mmCIF file of C-alpha atoms and ligand atoms in Angstrom:
data_model
loop_
_atom_site.group_PDB
_atom_site.id
_atom_site.type_symbol
_atom_site.label_atom_id
_atom_site.label_comp_id
_atom_site.label_asym_id
_atom_site.label_seq_id
_atom_site.Cartn_x
_atom_site.Cartn_y
_atom_site.Cartn_z
ATOM 1 C CA MET A 1 7.022 -24.095 1.374
ATOM 2 C CA TYR A 2 6.823 -20.626 2.951
ATOM 3 C CA HIS A 3 5.848 -17.717 0.740
ATOM 4 C CA CYS A 4 8.204 -15.441 2.644
ATOM 5 C CA ALA A 5 10.910 -15.859 5.248
ATOM 6 C CA ILE A 6 11.988 -12.653 6.942
ATOM 7 C CA ILE A 7 15.351 -11.878 8.514
ATOM 8 C CA GLY A 8 15.087 -8.889 10.834
ATOM 9 C CA ALA A 9 12.375 -9.001 13.485
ATOM 10 C CA GLY A 10 12.253 -5.210 13.855
ATOM 11 C CA ALA A 11 9.859 -2.452 12.845
ATOM 12 C CA VAL A 12 9.997 -2.989 9.066
ATOM 13 C CA GLY A 13 10.238 -6.793 9.311
ATOM 14 C CA GLY A 14 7.242 -6.853 11.668
ATOM 15 C CA LEU A 15 5.178 -4.622 9.389
ATOM 16 C CA ILE A 16 5.920 -6.778 6.342
ATOM 17 C CA ALA A 17 5.273 -10.057 8.168
ATOM 18 C CA ALA A 18 1.935 -8.850 9.533
ATOM 19 C CA LYS A 19 0.654 -7.465 6.213
ATOM 20 C CA LEU A 20 1.671 -10.634 4.351
ATOM 21 C CA SER A 21 0.063 -12.845 7.027
ATOM 22 C CA GLN A 22 -3.125 -10.771 6.855
ATOM 23 C CA ASN A 23 -3.225 -11.673 3.142
ATOM 24 C CA HIS A 24 -3.016 -15.377 3.993
ATOM 25 C CA ASN A 25 0.618 -15.841 3.038
ATOM 26 C CA LYS A 26 2.707 -18.386 4.910
ATOM 27 C CA VAL A 27 5.378 -16.345 6.670
ATOM 28 C CA CYS A 28 8.187 -17.107 9.121
ATOM 29 C CA PHE A 29 11.042 -15.210 10.772
ATOM 30 C CA VAL A 30 14.598 -16.556 10.633
ATOM 31 C CA ASP A 31 17.394 -15.760 13.067
ATOM 32 C CA ARG A 32 20.562 -17.854 13.118
ATOM 33 C CA ARG A 33 21.384 -16.667 16.639
ATOM 34 C CA LEU A 34 18.407 -18.485 18.213
ATOM 35 C CA SER A 35 19.443 -21.550 20.200
ATOM 36 C CA GLU A 36 16.252 -23.308 19.085
ATOM 37 C CA SER A 37 13.294 -22.621 16.817
ATOM 38 C CA SER A 38 10.171 -21.276 18.501
ATOM 39 C CA GLN A 39 7.317 -18.864 17.790
ATOM 40 C CA LEU A 40 7.077 -15.104 17.696
ATOM 41 C CA GLU A 41 3.923 -13.321 18.808
ATOM 42 C CA LEU A 42 3.523 -10.386 16.474
ATOM 43 C CA GLU A 43 1.189 -7.432 16.964
ATOM 44 C CA LEU A 44 0.740 -4.707 14.348
ATOM 45 C CA GLU A 45 -1.079 -1.468 15.097
ATOM 46 C CA GLN A 46 -2.352 -0.739 11.594
ATOM 47 C CA TRP A 47 -2.360 2.625 9.858
ATOM 48 C CA GLN A 48 -5.720 4.037 10.982
ATOM 49 C CA GLY A 49 -6.994 0.521 11.630
ATOM 50 C CA ALA A 50 -7.506 -2.252 14.138
ATOM 51 C CA LYS A 51 -4.665 -4.223 15.672
ATOM 52 C CA LEU A 52 -3.587 -7.463 13.991
ATOM 53 C CA GLN A 53 -2.093 -10.363 15.946
ATOM 54 C CA PHE A 54 -0.250 -13.425 14.652
ATOM 55 C CA LYS A 55 1.846 -16.256 16.027
ATOM 56 C CA LEU A 56 4.569 -16.950 13.483
ATOM 57 C CA PRO A 57 7.336 -19.561 13.346
ATOM 58 C CA TYR A 58 10.668 -18.136 14.543
ATOM 59 C CA LEU A 59 13.285 -20.450 13.030
ATOM 60 C CA ASN A 60 17.018 -20.781 13.604
ATOM 61 C CA GLN A 61 17.505 -22.273 10.115
ATOM 62 C CA LEU A 62 16.153 -21.230 6.762
ATOM 63 C CA ALA A 63 13.150 -23.285 5.619
ATOM 64 C CA PRO A 64 12.234 -23.579 1.912
ATOM 65 C CA CYS A 65 10.682 -20.273 0.795
ATOM 66 C CA ARG A 66 9.944 -18.390 -2.416
ATOM 67 C CA TRP A 67 11.156 -15.033 -1.082
ATOM 68 C CA LEU A 68 13.719 -14.293 1.598
ATOM 69 C CA ILE A 69 13.288 -10.698 2.718
ATOM 70 C CA ILE A 70 16.224 -9.138 4.570
ATOM 71 C CA CYS A 71 15.396 -6.045 6.576
ATOM 72 C CA VAL A 72 18.218 -5.559 9.061
ATOM 73 C CA LYS A 73 20.651 -2.634 9.396
ATOM 74 C CA ALA A 74 22.932 -2.348 6.342
ATOM 75 C CA HIS A 75 26.035 -3.373 8.329
ATOM 76 C CA GLN A 76 24.285 -6.489 9.691
ATOM 77 C CA VAL A 77 23.489 -8.056 6.302
ATOM 78 C CA ALA A 78 26.604 -10.231 5.936
ATOM 79 C CA GLN A 79 26.277 -11.640 9.455
ATOM 80 C CA ALA A 80 22.515 -12.169 9.115
ATOM 81 C CA ILE A 81 22.898 -14.654 6.256
ATOM 82 C CA GLU A 82 26.113 -16.317 7.475
ATOM 83 C CA GLY A 83 25.715 -20.096 7.536
ATOM 84 C CA LEU A 84 22.263 -20.073 5.863
ATOM 85 C CA SER A 85 21.897 -22.315 2.842
ATOM 86 C CA ILE A 86 19.785 -20.341 0.394
ATOM 87 C CA ALA A 87 18.262 -22.511 -2.348
ATOM 88 C CA ALA A 88 18.893 -21.551 -5.974
ATOM 89 C CA ASP A 89 15.144 -21.011 -6.569
ATOM 90 C CA CYS A 90 14.732 -18.662 -3.576
ATOM 91 C CA GLN A 91 14.517 -14.981 -4.468
ATOM 92 C CA VAL A 92 16.214 -12.658 -2.017
ATOM 93 C CA LEU A 93 14.883 -9.163 -1.468
ATOM 94 C CA LEU A 94 17.200 -6.742 0.294
ATOM 95 C CA MET A 95 15.386 -3.887 1.970
ATOM 96 C CA VAL A 96 17.966 -1.771 3.779
ATOM 97 C CA ASN A 97 18.988 1.874 3.984
ATOM 98 C CA GLY A 98 21.810 3.050 1.750
ATOM 99 C CA ILE A 99 23.675 1.216 -0.996
ATOM 100 C CA GLY A 100 26.567 -1.258 -0.868
ATOM 101 C CA ALA A 101 25.306 -3.918 1.553
ATOM 102 C CA GLU A 102 24.216 -6.048 -1.446
ATOM 103 C CA GLN A 103 27.885 -6.776 -2.217
ATOM 104 C CA SER A 104 28.145 -9.028 0.839
ATOM 105 C CA LEU A 105 25.333 -11.240 -0.537
ATOM 106 C CA LEU A 106 26.995 -11.955 -3.853
ATOM 107 C CA SER A 107 29.420 -14.538 -2.468
ATOM 108 C CA THR A 108 26.400 -16.619 -1.407
ATOM 109 C CA LEU A 109 23.849 -15.907 -4.150
ATOM 110 C CA LYS A 110 23.657 -15.878 -7.900
ATOM 111 C CA PRO A 111 23.188 -12.223 -8.939
ATOM 112 C CA GLU A 112 19.913 -13.074 -10.702
ATOM 113 C CA GLN A 113 18.452 -14.236 -7.359
ATOM 114 C CA LEU A 114 18.991 -10.829 -5.810
ATOM 115 C CA PHE A 115 16.434 -8.002 -5.742
ATOM 116 C CA LEU A 116 16.819 -4.560 -4.193
ATOM 117 C CA ALA A 117 14.022 -2.531 -2.647
ATOM 118 C CA SER A 118 13.389 0.924 -1.297
ATOM 119 C CA ASN A 119 10.666 1.210 1.330
ATOM 120 C CA THR A 120 9.076 4.479 2.410
ATOM 121 C CA HIS A 121 6.438 3.082 4.792
ATOM 122 C CA GLY A 122 6.792 4.452 8.302
ATOM 123 C CA ALA A 123 7.193 1.692 10.890
ATOM 124 C CA LEU A 124 7.836 2.092 14.599
ATOM 125 C CA LEU A 125 9.092 -0.563 16.983
ATOM 126 C CA ILE A 126 6.893 -0.335 20.078
ATOM 127 C CA ASP A 127 8.280 -3.291 22.007
ATOM 128 C CA LYS A 128 10.597 -6.223 21.362
ATOM 129 C CA GLN A 129 10.958 -9.147 23.762
ATOM 130 C CA ALA A 130 12.513 -12.566 23.127
ATOM 131 C CA HIS A 131 9.255 -13.993 21.724
ATOM 132 C CA GLN A 132 7.120 -10.908 21.229
ATOM 133 C CA LEU A 133 7.226 -8.064 18.728
ATOM 134 C CA ARG A 134 4.930 -5.041 18.692
ATOM 135 C CA VAL A 135 5.102 -2.557 15.827
ATOM 136 C CA LYS A 136 3.067 0.333 14.502
ATOM 137 C CA HIS A 137 2.467 1.351 10.882
ATOM 138 C CA THR A 138 3.074 5.092 11.260
ATOM 139 C CA GLY A 139 2.921 6.244 7.656
ATOM 140 C CA LEU A 140 1.608 4.956 4.359
ATOM 141 C CA GLY A 141 4.401 4.772 1.826
ATOM 142 C CA LYS A 142 5.334 2.572 -1.095
ATOM 143 C CA ILE A 143 7.771 -0.157 -1.998
ATOM 144 C CA ASP A 144 9.915 0.132 -5.129
ATOM 145 C CA LEU A 145 11.883 -2.872 -6.265
ATOM 146 C CA GLY A 146 13.953 -4.217 -9.091
ATOM 147 C CA GLY A 147 16.626 -6.761 -9.894
ATOM 148 C CA TYR A 148 20.263 -6.295 -8.918
ATOM 149 C CA LEU A 149 21.024 -7.051 -12.575
ATOM 150 C CA ASN A 150 18.537 -4.540 -14.022
ATOM 151 C CA GLN A 151 16.354 -7.347 -15.211
ATOM 152 C CA VAL A 152 13.436 -6.383 -17.375
ATOM 153 C CA LEU A 153 11.061 -9.179 -16.389
ATOM 154 C CA GLU A 154 9.066 -8.966 -13.188
ATOM 155 C CA PRO A 155 9.904 -12.000 -11.090
ATOM 156 C CA GLN A 156 7.300 -14.683 -10.554
ATOM 157 C CA TYR A 157 5.480 -14.485 -7.244
ATOM 158 C CA LEU A 158 5.687 -10.696 -6.981
ATOM 159 C CA ALA A 159 1.923 -10.791 -6.529
ATOM 160 C CA TYR A 160 2.322 -11.861 -2.883
ATOM 161 C CA LEU A 161 3.973 -8.589 -2.071
ATOM 162 C CA ASN A 162 1.699 -6.590 -4.300
ATOM 163 C CA GLN A 163 -1.529 -7.752 -2.684
ATOM 164 C CA ALA A 164 -0.240 -7.179 0.823
ATOM 165 C CA PHE A 165 1.479 -3.881 0.124
ATOM 166 C CA GLU A 166 -0.232 -1.991 -2.622
ATOM 167 C CA PRO A 167 1.486 -0.094 -4.093
ATOM 168 C CA VAL A 168 4.575 -2.131 -4.976
ATOM 169 C CA TYR A 169 6.307 -0.719 -8.041
ATOM 170 C CA TRP A 170 8.516 -2.858 -10.252
ATOM 171 C CA HIS A 171 11.451 -1.090 -11.973
ATOM 172 C CA ASN A 172 13.482 -2.548 -14.843
ATOM 173 C CA ASN A 173 16.306 -0.366 -13.498
ATOM 174 C CA ILE A 174 16.028 0.179 -9.743
ATOM 175 C CA TYR A 175 19.219 2.241 -9.357
ATOM 176 C CA PRO A 176 17.759 5.744 -9.978
ATOM 177 C CA VAL A 177 15.198 5.017 -7.220
ATOM 178 C CA LEU A 178 17.942 3.812 -4.872
ATOM 179 C CA TRP A 179 20.032 6.932 -5.553
ATOM 180 C CA GLN A 180 17.063 9.203 -4.924
ATOM 181 C CA LYS A 181 16.512 7.462 -1.564
ATOM 182 C CA LEU A 182 20.268 7.691 -0.937
ATOM 183 C CA ALA A 183 20.056 11.471 -1.356
ATOM 184 C CA ILE A 184 17.188 11.628 1.145
ATOM 185 C CA ASN A 185 19.192 9.574 3.650
ATOM 186 C CA CYS A 186 22.451 11.514 2.975
ATOM 187 C CA CYS A 187 20.721 14.751 4.003
ATOM 188 C CA ILE A 188 18.077 13.866 6.593
ATOM 189 C CA ASN A 189 19.848 11.140 8.555
ATOM 190 C CA PRO A 190 23.171 12.795 9.506
ATOM 191 C CA LEU A 191 21.733 16.317 9.867
ATOM 192 C CA THR A 192 19.007 15.172 12.275
ATOM 193 C CA ALA A 193 21.555 13.070 14.195
ATOM 194 C CA ILE A 194 24.042 15.952 14.508
ATOM 195 C CA HIS A 195 21.415 18.546 15.429
ATOM 196 C CA ARG A 196 19.466 16.017 17.558
ATOM 197 C CA CYS A 197 16.180 17.011 15.953
ATOM 198 C CA ARG A 198 13.097 15.633 14.221
ATOM 199 C CA ASN A 199 13.040 15.440 10.402
ATOM 200 C CA GLY A 200 10.727 18.465 10.108
ATOM 201 C CA GLU A 201 13.355 20.805 11.642
ATOM 202 C CA LEU A 202 15.321 20.551 8.397
ATOM 203 C CA LEU A 203 12.658 22.597 6.608
ATOM 204 C CA LYS A 204 13.940 25.689 8.466
ATOM 205 C CA PRO A 205 15.878 28.296 6.403
ATOM 206 C CA GLN A 206 19.203 27.731 8.237
ATOM 207 C CA TYR A 207 19.558 24.212 6.755
ATOM 208 C CA GLN A 208 18.714 25.009 3.127
ATOM 209 C CA SER A 209 22.173 26.006 1.900
ATOM 210 C CA GLU A 210 23.792 22.830 3.276
ATOM 211 C CA ILE A 211 21.049 20.649 1.756
ATOM 212 C CA THR A 212 21.586 22.393 -1.619
ATOM 213 C CA HIS A 213 25.340 21.662 -1.516
ATOM 214 C CA LEU A 214 24.792 18.033 -0.454
ATOM 215 C CA CYS A 215 22.316 17.481 -3.297
ATOM 216 C CA ALA A 216 24.676 19.071 -5.843
ATOM 217 C CA GLU A 217 27.436 16.631 -4.832
ATOM 218 C CA ILE A 218 25.043 13.673 -5.004
ATOM 219 C CA SER A 219 23.693 14.753 -8.391
ATOM 220 C CA HIS A 220 27.257 15.067 -9.828
ATOM 221 C CA THR A 221 28.275 11.671 -8.455
ATOM 222 C CA ALA A 222 25.093 10.024 -9.746
ATOM 223 C CA ALA A 223 25.764 11.491 -13.208
ATOM 224 C CA LEU A 224 29.233 9.902 -13.188
ATOM 225 C CA GLU A 225 27.533 6.600 -12.382
ATOM 226 C CA GLY A 226 25.236 7.053 -15.383
ATOM 227 C CA ILE A 227 22.188 8.116 -13.354
ATOM 228 C CA ALA A 228 20.516 11.396 -14.248
ATOM 229 C CA LEU A 229 19.038 13.075 -11.156
ATOM 230 C CA SER A 230 19.082 16.877 -11.057
ATOM 231 C CA GLU A 231 20.094 18.806 -7.915
ATOM 232 C CA GLN A 232 16.651 20.417 -7.850
ATOM 233 C CA GLN A 233 14.878 17.063 -8.146
ATOM 234 C CA LEU A 234 16.928 15.660 -5.250
ATOM 235 C CA GLN A 235 16.452 18.709 -3.060
ATOM 236 C CA GLN A 236 12.722 18.593 -3.697
ATOM 237 C CA SER A 237 12.563 14.907 -2.650
ATOM 238 C CA VAL A 238 14.567 15.603 0.520
ATOM 239 C CA LEU A 239 12.259 18.446 1.554
ATOM 240 C CA GLN A 240 9.142 16.467 0.645
ATOM 241 C CA VAL A 241 10.207 13.546 2.858
ATOM 242 C CA ALA A 242 11.227 15.927 5.674
ATOM 243 C CA LYS A 243 7.693 17.371 5.460
ATOM 244 C CA LEU A 244 5.908 13.998 5.255
ATOM 245 C CA THR A 245 7.904 12.606 8.195
ATOM 246 C CA ALA A 246 8.183 15.914 10.065
ATOM 247 C CA ASN A 247 7.364 14.401 13.474
ATOM 248 C CA ASN A 248 9.651 11.374 13.116
ATOM 249 C CA PHE A 249 13.174 10.965 14.352
ATOM 250 C CA SER A 250 15.326 9.502 11.560
ATOM 251 C CA SER A 251 16.870 6.071 12.058
ATOM 252 C CA MET A 252 20.339 7.631 12.395
ATOM 253 C CA GLN A 253 19.127 10.142 14.980
ATOM 254 C CA GLN A 254 17.778 7.192 16.985
ATOM 255 C CA ASP A 255 20.942 5.122 16.494
ATOM 256 C CA LEU A 256 23.180 7.900 17.778
ATOM 257 C CA ALA A 257 20.846 8.840 20.638
ATOM 258 C CA GLN A 258 21.031 5.201 21.765
ATOM 259 C CA GLN A 259 24.777 4.923 21.105
ATOM 260 C CA ARG A 260 24.379 2.244 18.417
ATOM 261 C CA ARG A 261 26.431 1.898 15.247
ATOM 262 C CA SER A 262 24.838 3.958 12.474
ATOM 263 C CA GLU A 263 24.456 3.156 8.757
ATOM 264 C CA ILE A 264 26.648 6.127 7.734
ATOM 265 C CA ASP A 265 29.125 3.894 5.821
ATOM 266 C CA TYR A 266 26.314 2.843 3.462
ATOM 267 C CA ILE A 267 24.880 6.363 3.106
ATOM 268 C CA ASN A 268 27.307 9.350 2.971
ATOM 269 C CA GLY A 269 30.210 6.861 3.172
ATOM 270 C CA TYR A 270 29.028 5.097 0.010
ATOM 271 C CA LEU A 271 28.550 8.424 -1.785
ATOM 272 C CA VAL A 272 32.018 9.727 -0.859
ATOM 273 C CA GLU A 273 33.622 6.439 -1.943
ATOM 274 C CA ARG A 274 31.834 6.317 -5.322
ATOM 275 C CA ALA A 275 32.728 9.982 -5.984
ATOM 276 C CA LYS A 276 36.390 9.254 -5.127
ATOM 277 C CA GLN A 277 36.425 6.418 -7.683
ATOM 278 C CA HIS A 278 35.529 9.021 -10.318
ATOM 279 C CA GLY A 279 38.114 11.551 -9.045
ATOM 280 C CA LEU A 280 35.418 13.828 -7.578
ATOM 281 C CA ASN A 281 35.625 15.529 -4.174
ATOM 282 C CA THR A 282 32.437 15.712 -2.125
ATOM 283 C CA PRO A 283 33.439 17.916 0.850
ATOM 284 C CA CYS A 284 29.921 18.430 2.289
ATOM 285 C CA ASN A 285 29.123 14.716 2.392
ATOM 286 C CA LEU A 286 32.644 13.980 3.695
ATOM 287 C CA ALA A 287 32.196 16.488 6.545
ATOM 288 C CA LEU A 288 28.954 14.787 7.645
ATOM 289 C CA LEU A 289 30.576 11.339 7.372
ATOM 290 C CA GLN A 290 33.496 12.438 9.560
ATOM 291 C CA ARG A 291 31.245 14.163 12.103
ATOM 292 C CA ILE A 292 29.040 11.076 12.551
ATOM 293 C CA LYS A 293 32.115 8.801 12.812
ATOM 294 C CA GLN A 294 33.497 11.128 15.492
ATOM 295 C CA MET A 295 30.204 11.057 17.409
ATOM 296 C CA GLU A 296 30.268 7.224 17.296
ATOM 297 C CA GLN A 297 33.838 7.185 18.617
ATOM 298 C CA ASP A 298 32.824 9.449 21.480
ATOM 299 C CA TYR A 299 30.248 6.961 22.821
ATOM 300 C CA ALA A 300 30.804 6.363 26.518
HETATM 301 O O1 LIG B 1 14.709 6.466 5.801
HETATM 302 C C1 LIG B 1 14.629 7.296 6.699
HETATM 303 C C2 LIG B 1 15.361 6.987 7.938
HETATM 304 O O2 LIG B 1 15.063 7.537 8.988
HETATM 305 O O3 LIG B 1 16.267 6.140 7.867
HETATM 306 C C3 LIG B 1 13.892 8.589 6.488
HETATM 307 C C4 LIG B 1 13.246 8.543 5.117
HETATM 308 C C5 LIG B 1 14.834 9.719 6.578
HETATM 309 C C6 LIG B 1 12.752 8.777 7.436
HETATM 310 O O4 LIG B 1 13.112 9.097 8.716
#
């Protein structure tokens, strides 16, 4: 039995696999698209530390595991688990940007099997070949997680993650944390993609009024969803993350620069949709959603 199977051999998946393996957990990667199972050579350049190297199973079918961790792009979640038979005692941890992708898992899983996480560790993909993955841990962050059903009890086996990734914080209600991260992504991701800049640029005075309006819309929508997050609190988190990740390009900036599909539908798109359900207009978030959609349509 594997402790963890990981879907998504990218920067975050590589970081998680390496840290868990370093703590002597049995880890494998799963990718249904592989024609046959093989091995993946994984190298992690640690945060201010030596390099770690592992050879991990790279399977085209899911093997028995306690945790299945999904860290792909939000719009790839449904496809990533298609055709996998996930055992009833396997706990699934979804670690993606935005909110809404979890809905596509509920036709396959019992809701009590599903856990949602927010990750703020910085991870950079250095190189990805068919059987090789090199990643770098670029910033120490934290992992927050909780049950899809707001369960009060910490799941069994959380210790695996905790030892490898201190700090891992358990929340009886994970949704306020997810909405706070949503606010960060609603502001930083589209603005850096549109202005083709690093996260730190958004600390400049010319962006402050737009960030204030975006946060006000998010705070009002969150309140209608029963989540109390003040505009000031959200704005402060956005600016704090922009400062901490000042030299990074956001994931959406990178997606658009490389003409890939972005996660906008699960970020500003999710916000606009939830607000609409409550009869609320969110013009600032809608404008960013439309601008990013337009930029995607203009790809060569
Ligand atoms: O989550 C991020 C992303 O780029 O998707 C932030 C926190 C904005 C860091 O770049």
